[in-house]
mmCIF file of C-alpha atoms in Angstrom:
data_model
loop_
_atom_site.group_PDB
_atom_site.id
_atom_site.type_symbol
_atom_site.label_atom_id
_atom_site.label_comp_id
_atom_site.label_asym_id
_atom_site.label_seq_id
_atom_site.Cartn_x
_atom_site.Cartn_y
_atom_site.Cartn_z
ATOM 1 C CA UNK A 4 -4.202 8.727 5.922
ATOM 2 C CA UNK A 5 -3.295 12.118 6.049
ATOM 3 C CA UNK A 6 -0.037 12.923 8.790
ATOM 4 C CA UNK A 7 -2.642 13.594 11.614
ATOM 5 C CA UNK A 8 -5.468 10.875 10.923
ATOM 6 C CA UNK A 9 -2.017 8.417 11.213
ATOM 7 C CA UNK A 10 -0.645 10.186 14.269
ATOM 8 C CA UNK A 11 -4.348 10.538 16.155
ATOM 9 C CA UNK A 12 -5.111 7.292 15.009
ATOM 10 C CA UNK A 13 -9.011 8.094 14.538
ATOM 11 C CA UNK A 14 -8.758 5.656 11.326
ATOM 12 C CA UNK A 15 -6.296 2.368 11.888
ATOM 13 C CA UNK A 16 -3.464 2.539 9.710
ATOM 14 C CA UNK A 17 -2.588 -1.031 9.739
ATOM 15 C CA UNK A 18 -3.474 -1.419 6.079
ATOM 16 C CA UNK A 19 -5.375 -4.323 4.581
ATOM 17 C CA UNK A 20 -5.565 -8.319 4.353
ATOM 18 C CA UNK A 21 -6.632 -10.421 1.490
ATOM 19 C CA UNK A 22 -7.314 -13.877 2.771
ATOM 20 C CA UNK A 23 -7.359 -16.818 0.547
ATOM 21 C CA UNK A 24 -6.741 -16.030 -3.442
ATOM 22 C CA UNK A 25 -5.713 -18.650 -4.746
ATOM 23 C CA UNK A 26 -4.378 -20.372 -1.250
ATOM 24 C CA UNK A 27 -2.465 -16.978 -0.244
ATOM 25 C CA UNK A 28 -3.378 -14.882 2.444
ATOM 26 C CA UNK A 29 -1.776 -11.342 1.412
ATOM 27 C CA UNK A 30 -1.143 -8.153 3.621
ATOM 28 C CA UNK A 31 -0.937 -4.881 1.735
ATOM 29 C CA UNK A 32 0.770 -1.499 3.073
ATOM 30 C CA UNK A 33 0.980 -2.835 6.743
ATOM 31 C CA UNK A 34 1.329 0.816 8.176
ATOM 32 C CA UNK A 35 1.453 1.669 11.980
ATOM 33 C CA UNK A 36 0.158 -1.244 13.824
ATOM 34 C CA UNK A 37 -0.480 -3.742 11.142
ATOM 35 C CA UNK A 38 0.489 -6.620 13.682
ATOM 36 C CA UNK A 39 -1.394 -5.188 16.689
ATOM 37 C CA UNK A 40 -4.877 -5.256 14.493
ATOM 38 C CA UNK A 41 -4.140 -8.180 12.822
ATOM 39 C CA UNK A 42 -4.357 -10.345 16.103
ATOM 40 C CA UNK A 43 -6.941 -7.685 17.173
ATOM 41 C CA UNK A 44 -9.298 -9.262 14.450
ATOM 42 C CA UNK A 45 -8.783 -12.361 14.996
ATOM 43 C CA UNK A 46 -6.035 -12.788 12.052
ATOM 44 C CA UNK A 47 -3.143 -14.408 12.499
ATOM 45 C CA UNK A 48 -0.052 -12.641 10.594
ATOM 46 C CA UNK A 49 2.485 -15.988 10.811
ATOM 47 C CA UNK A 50 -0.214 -17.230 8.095
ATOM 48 C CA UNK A 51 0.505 -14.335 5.496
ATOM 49 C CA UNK A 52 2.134 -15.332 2.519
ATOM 50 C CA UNK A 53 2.665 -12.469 0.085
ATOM 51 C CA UNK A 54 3.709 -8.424 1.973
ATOM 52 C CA UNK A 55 3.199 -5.569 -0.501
ATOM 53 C CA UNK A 56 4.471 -2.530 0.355
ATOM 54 C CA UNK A 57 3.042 -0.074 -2.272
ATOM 55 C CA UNK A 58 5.726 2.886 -1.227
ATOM 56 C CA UNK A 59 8.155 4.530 1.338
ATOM 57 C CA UNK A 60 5.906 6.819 2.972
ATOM 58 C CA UNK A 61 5.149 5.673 7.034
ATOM 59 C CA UNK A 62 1.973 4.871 6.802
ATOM 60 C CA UNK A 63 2.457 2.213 4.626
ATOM 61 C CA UNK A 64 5.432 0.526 5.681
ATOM 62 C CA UNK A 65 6.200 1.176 9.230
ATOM 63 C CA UNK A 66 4.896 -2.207 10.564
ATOM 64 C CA UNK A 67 6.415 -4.093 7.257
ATOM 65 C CA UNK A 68 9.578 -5.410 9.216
ATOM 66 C CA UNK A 69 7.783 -6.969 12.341
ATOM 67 C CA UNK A 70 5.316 -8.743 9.731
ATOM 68 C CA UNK A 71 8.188 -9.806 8.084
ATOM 69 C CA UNK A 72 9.512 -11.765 11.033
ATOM 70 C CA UNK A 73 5.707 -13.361 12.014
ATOM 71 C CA UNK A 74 5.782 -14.178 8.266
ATOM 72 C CA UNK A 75 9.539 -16.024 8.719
ATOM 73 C CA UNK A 76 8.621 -18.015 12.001
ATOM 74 C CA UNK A 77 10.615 -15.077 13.899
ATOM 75 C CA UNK A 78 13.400 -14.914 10.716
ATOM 76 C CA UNK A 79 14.223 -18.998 11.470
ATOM 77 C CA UNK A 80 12.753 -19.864 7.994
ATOM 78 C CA UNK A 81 12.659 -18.717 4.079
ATOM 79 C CA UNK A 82 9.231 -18.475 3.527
ATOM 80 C CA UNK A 83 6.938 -16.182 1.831
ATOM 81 C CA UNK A 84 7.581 -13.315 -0.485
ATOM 82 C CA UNK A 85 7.390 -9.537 0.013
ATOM 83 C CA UNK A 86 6.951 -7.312 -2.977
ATOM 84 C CA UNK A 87 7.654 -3.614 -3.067
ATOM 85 C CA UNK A 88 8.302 -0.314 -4.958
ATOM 86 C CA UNK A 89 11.678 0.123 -6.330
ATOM 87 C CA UNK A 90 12.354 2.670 -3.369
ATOM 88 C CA UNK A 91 11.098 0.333 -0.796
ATOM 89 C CA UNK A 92 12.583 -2.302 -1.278
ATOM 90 C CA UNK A 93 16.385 -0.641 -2.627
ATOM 91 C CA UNK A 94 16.006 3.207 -2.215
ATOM 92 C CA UNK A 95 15.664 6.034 -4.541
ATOM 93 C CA UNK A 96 16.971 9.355 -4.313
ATOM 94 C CA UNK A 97 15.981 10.558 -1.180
ATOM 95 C CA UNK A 98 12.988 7.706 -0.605
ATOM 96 C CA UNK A 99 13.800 4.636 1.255
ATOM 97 C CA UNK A 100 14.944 1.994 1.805
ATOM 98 C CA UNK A 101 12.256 1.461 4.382
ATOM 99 C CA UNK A 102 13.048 -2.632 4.970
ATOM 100 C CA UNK A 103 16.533 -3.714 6.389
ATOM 101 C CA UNK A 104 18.436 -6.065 4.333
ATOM 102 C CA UNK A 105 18.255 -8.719 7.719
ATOM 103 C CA UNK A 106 14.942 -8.333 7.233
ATOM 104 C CA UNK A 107 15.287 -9.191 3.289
ATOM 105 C CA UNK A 108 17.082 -12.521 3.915
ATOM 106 C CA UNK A 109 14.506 -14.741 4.217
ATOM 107 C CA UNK A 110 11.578 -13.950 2.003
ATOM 108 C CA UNK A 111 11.231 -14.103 -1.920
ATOM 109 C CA UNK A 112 11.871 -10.476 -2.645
ATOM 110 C CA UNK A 113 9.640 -9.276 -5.474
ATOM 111 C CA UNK A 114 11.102 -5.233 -6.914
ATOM 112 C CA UNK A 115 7.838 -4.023 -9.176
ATOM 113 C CA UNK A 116 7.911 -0.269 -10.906
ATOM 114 C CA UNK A 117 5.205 0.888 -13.099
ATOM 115 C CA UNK A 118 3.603 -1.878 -15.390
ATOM 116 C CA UNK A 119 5.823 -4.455 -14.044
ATOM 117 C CA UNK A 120 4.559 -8.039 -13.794
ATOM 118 C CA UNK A 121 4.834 -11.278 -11.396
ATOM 119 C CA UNK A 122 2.969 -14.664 -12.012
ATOM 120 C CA UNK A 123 2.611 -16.640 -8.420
ATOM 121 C CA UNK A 124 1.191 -20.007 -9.486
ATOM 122 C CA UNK A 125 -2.510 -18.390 -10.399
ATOM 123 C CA UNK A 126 -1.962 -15.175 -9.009
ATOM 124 C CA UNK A 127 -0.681 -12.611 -11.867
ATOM 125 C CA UNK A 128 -0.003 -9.276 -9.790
ATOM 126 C CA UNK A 129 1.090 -6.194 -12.021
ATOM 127 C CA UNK A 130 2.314 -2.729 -10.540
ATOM 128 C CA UNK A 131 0.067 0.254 -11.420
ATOM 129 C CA UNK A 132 1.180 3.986 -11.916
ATOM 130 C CA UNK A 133 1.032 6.362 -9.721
ATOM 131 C CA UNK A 134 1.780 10.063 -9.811
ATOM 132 C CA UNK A 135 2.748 10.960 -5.673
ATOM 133 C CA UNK A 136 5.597 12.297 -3.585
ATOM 134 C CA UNK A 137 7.598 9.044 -3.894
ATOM 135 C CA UNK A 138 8.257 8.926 -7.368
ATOM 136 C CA UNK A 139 8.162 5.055 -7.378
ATOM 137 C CA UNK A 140 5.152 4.476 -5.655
ATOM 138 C CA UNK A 141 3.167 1.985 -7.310
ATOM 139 C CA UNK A 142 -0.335 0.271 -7.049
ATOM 140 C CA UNK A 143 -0.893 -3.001 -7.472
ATOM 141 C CA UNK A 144 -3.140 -4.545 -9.642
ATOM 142 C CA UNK A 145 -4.257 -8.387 -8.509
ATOM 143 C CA UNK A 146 -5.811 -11.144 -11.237
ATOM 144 C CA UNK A 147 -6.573 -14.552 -10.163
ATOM 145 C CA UNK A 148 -9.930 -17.078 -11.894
ATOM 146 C CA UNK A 149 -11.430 -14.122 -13.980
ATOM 147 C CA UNK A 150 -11.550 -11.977 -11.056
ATOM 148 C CA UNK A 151 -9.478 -9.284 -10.510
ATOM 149 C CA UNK A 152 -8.965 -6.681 -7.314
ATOM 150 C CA UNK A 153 -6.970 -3.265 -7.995
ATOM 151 C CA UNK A 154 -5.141 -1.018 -5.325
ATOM 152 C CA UNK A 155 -4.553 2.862 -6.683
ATOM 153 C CA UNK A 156 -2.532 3.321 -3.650
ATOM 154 C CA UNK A 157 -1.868 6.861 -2.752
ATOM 155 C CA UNK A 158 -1.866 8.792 -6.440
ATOM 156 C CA UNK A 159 -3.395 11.830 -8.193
ATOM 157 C CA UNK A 160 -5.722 11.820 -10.685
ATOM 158 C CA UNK A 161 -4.335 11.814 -13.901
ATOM 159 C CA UNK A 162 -6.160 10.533 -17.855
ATOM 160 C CA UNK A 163 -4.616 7.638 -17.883
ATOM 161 C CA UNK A 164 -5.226 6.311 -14.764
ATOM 162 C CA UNK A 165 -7.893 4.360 -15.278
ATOM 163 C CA UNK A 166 -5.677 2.053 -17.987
ATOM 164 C CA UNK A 167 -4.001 0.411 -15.039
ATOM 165 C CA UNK A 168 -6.599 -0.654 -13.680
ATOM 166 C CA UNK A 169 -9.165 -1.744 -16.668
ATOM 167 C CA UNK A 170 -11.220 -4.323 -15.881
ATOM 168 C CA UNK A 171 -11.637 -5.068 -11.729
ATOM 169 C CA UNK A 172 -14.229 -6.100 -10.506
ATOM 170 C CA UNK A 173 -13.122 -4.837 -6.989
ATOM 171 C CA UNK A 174 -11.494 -1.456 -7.316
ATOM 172 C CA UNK A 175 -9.659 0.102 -4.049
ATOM 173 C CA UNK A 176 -8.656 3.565 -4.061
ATOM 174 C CA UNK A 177 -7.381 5.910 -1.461
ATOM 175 C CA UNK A 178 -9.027 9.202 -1.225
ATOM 176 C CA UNK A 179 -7.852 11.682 1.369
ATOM 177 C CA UNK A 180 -10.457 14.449 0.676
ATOM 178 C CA UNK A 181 -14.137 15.032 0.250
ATOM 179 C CA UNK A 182 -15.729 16.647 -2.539
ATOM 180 C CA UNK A 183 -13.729 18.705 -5.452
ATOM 181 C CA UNK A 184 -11.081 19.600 -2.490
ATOM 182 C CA UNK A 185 -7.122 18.088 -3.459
ATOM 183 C CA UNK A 186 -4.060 17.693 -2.052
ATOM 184 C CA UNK A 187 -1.010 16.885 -4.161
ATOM 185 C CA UNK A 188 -0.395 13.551 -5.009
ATOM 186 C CA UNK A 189 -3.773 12.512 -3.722
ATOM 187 C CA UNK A 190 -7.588 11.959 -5.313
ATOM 188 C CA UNK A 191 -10.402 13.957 -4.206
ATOM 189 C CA UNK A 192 -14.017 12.204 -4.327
ATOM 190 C CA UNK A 193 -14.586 13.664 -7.438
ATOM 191 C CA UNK A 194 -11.439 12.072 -8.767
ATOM 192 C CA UNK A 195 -12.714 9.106 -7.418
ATOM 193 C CA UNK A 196 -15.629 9.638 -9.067
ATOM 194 C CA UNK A 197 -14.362 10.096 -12.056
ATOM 195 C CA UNK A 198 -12.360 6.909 -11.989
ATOM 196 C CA UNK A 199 -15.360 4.491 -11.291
ATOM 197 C CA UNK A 200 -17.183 5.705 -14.265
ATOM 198 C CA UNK A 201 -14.264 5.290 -16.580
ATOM 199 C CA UNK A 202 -13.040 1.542 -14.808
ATOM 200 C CA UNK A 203 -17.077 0.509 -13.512
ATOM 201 C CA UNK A 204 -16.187 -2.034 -11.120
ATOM 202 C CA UNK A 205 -18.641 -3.876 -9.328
ATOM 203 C CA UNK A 206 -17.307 -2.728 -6.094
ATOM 204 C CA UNK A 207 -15.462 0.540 -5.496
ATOM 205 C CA UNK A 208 -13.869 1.093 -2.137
ATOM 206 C CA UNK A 209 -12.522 4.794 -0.683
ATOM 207 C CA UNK A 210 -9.818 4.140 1.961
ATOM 208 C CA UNK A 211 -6.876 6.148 3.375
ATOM 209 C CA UNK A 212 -9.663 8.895 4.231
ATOM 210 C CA UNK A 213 -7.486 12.002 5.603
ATOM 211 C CA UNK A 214 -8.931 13.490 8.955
ATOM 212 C CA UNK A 215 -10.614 16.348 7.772
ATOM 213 C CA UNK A 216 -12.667 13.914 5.171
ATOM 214 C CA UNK A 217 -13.142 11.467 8.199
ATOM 215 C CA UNK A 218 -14.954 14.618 10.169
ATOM 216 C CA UNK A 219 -17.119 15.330 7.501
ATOM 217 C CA UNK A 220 -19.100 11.767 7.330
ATOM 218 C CA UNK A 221 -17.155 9.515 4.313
ATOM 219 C CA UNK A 222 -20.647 7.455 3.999
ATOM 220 C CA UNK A 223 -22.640 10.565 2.532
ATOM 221 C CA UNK A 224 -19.802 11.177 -0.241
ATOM 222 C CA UNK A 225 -20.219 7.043 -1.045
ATOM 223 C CA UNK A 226 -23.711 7.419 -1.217
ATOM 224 C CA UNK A 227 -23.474 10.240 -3.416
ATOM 225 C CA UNK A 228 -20.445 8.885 -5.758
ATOM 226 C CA UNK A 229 -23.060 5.564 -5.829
ATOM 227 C CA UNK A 230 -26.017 7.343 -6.877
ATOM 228 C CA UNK A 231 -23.887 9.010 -9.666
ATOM 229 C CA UNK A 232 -22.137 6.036 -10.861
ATOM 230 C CA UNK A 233 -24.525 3.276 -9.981
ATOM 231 C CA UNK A 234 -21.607 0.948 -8.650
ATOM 232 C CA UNK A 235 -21.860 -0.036 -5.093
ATOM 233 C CA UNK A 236 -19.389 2.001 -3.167
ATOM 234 C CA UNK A 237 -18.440 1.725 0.494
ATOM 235 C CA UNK A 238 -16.335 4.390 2.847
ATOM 236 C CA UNK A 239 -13.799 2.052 4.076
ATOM 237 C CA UNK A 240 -14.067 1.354 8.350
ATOM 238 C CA UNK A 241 -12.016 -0.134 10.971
ATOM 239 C CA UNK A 242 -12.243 -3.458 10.968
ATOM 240 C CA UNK A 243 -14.564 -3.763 8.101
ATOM 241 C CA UNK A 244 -14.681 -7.547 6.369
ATOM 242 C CA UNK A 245 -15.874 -8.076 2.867
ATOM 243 C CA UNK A 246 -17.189 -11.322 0.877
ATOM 244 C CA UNK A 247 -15.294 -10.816 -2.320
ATOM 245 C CA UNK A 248 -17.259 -13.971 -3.568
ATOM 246 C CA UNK A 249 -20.452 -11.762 -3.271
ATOM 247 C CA UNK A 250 -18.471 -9.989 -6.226
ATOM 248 C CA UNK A 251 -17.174 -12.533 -8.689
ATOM 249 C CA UNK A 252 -18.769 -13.382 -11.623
ATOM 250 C CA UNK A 253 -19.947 -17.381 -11.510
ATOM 251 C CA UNK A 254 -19.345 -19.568 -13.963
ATOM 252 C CA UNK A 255 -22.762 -21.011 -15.612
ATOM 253 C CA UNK A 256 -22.927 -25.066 -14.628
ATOM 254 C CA UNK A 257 -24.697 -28.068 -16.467
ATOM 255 C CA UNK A 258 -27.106 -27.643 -12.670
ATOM 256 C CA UNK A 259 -28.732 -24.437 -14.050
ATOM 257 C CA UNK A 260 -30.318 -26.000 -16.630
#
């Protein structure tokens, strides 16, 4: 979100959940009121597993502490692992850190910077680059049974973007502005655009939609970006759920034939 979409609150800023890859339930950029939707859709954040936290900016890490204890049993157990940027996680110049080292004590904790890689049993998760304010913002790039999701996070358009995320099948990008219209450090639809055609997922999903994009109806620009691309694309909602399985390629069995 842009500063006034997260203070108004017209979009929820809580971030988003991935239930079940391989066993983990996994919470990314749990902005302003992460915990309050989580029960509000009938998730339960003491069952997370894995917290990334993609940068230091409040929108995606203000709620990362209080999921931190509901991940810890309250901070009474180690359990579960959070991952973040090198300036969440330890600082950077003038960026973060955004989670207290109390709050550090009891998790795995996972620092990632561009290109960086961590294996979780199945689960390989590499950090993607971004060019934005915090200058070690990363995506995060998730690859589990030949099927992989990618996160852009918050990140201008630049040629070799789509690199880091080659080959998902379920590509997640936040876009802050309709049309050709930029700010700094953040895609434009037509970045967006762009992007699909170069990475052709089989899903493509626009999130982090800035207030005056919000205004101007996100679902025409995702029809439009569709019709150009011919990937299925979907303006992120509140509360929206999606069957990833819908998206993964099966594996050909002895039954088909």
């Amino acid at each position: 979100m842009d500063d006034f979409a997260t203070i108004t609150q017209r979009r929820m800023t809580g971030g988003f959940r991935i239930e079940n890859i391989d066993g983990k339930n996994i919470h990314v950029d749990p902005g302003p009121g992460a915990l309050v939707r989580t029960y509000q859709f009938g998730l339960n954040p003491m069952k997370v597993n894995i917290l990334m936290v993609s940068h230091s900016h409040t929108d995606h890490y203000s709620d990362a502490e209080v999921m931190l204890e509901a991940m810890t049993n309250g901070m009474t157990r180690k359990k579960g692992t959070v991952i973040g940027s090198r300036s969440v996680i330890d600082g950077y110049e003038t960026w973060g850190p955004c989670i207290s080292k109390y709050h550090l004590s009891k998790p795995e904790v996972v620092v990632l910077e561009d290109c960086d890689h961590k294996r979780f049993d199945n689960l390989d998760i590499t950090a993607t680059k971004t060019i934005h304010g915090d200058p070690k913002a990363v995506g995060f790039k998730l690859e589990y049974d030949n099927f992989t999701i990618s996160y852009t996070t918050d990140t201008e358009y630049f040629p070799e973007l789509h690199k880091h995320h080659e080959g998902a099948d379920v590509l997640i990008a936040s876009v802050i502005r309709a049309g050709s219209e930029r700010i700094r450090g953040h895609m434009s639809v037509d970045d967006f655009e762009v992007l699909v055609k170069e990475v052709k997922p089989k899903l493509a999903i626009m999130t982090h939609l800035g207030m005056k994009f919000i205004m101007e109806y996100p679902e025409r620009e995702a029809q439009r970006v569709e019709k150009n691309t011919g990937v299925k694309i979907i303006a992120a909602r509140d509360g929206m759920r999606i069957d990833l399985d819908d998206f993964q390629t099966k594996q050909p069995t002895l039954d088909e034939f």
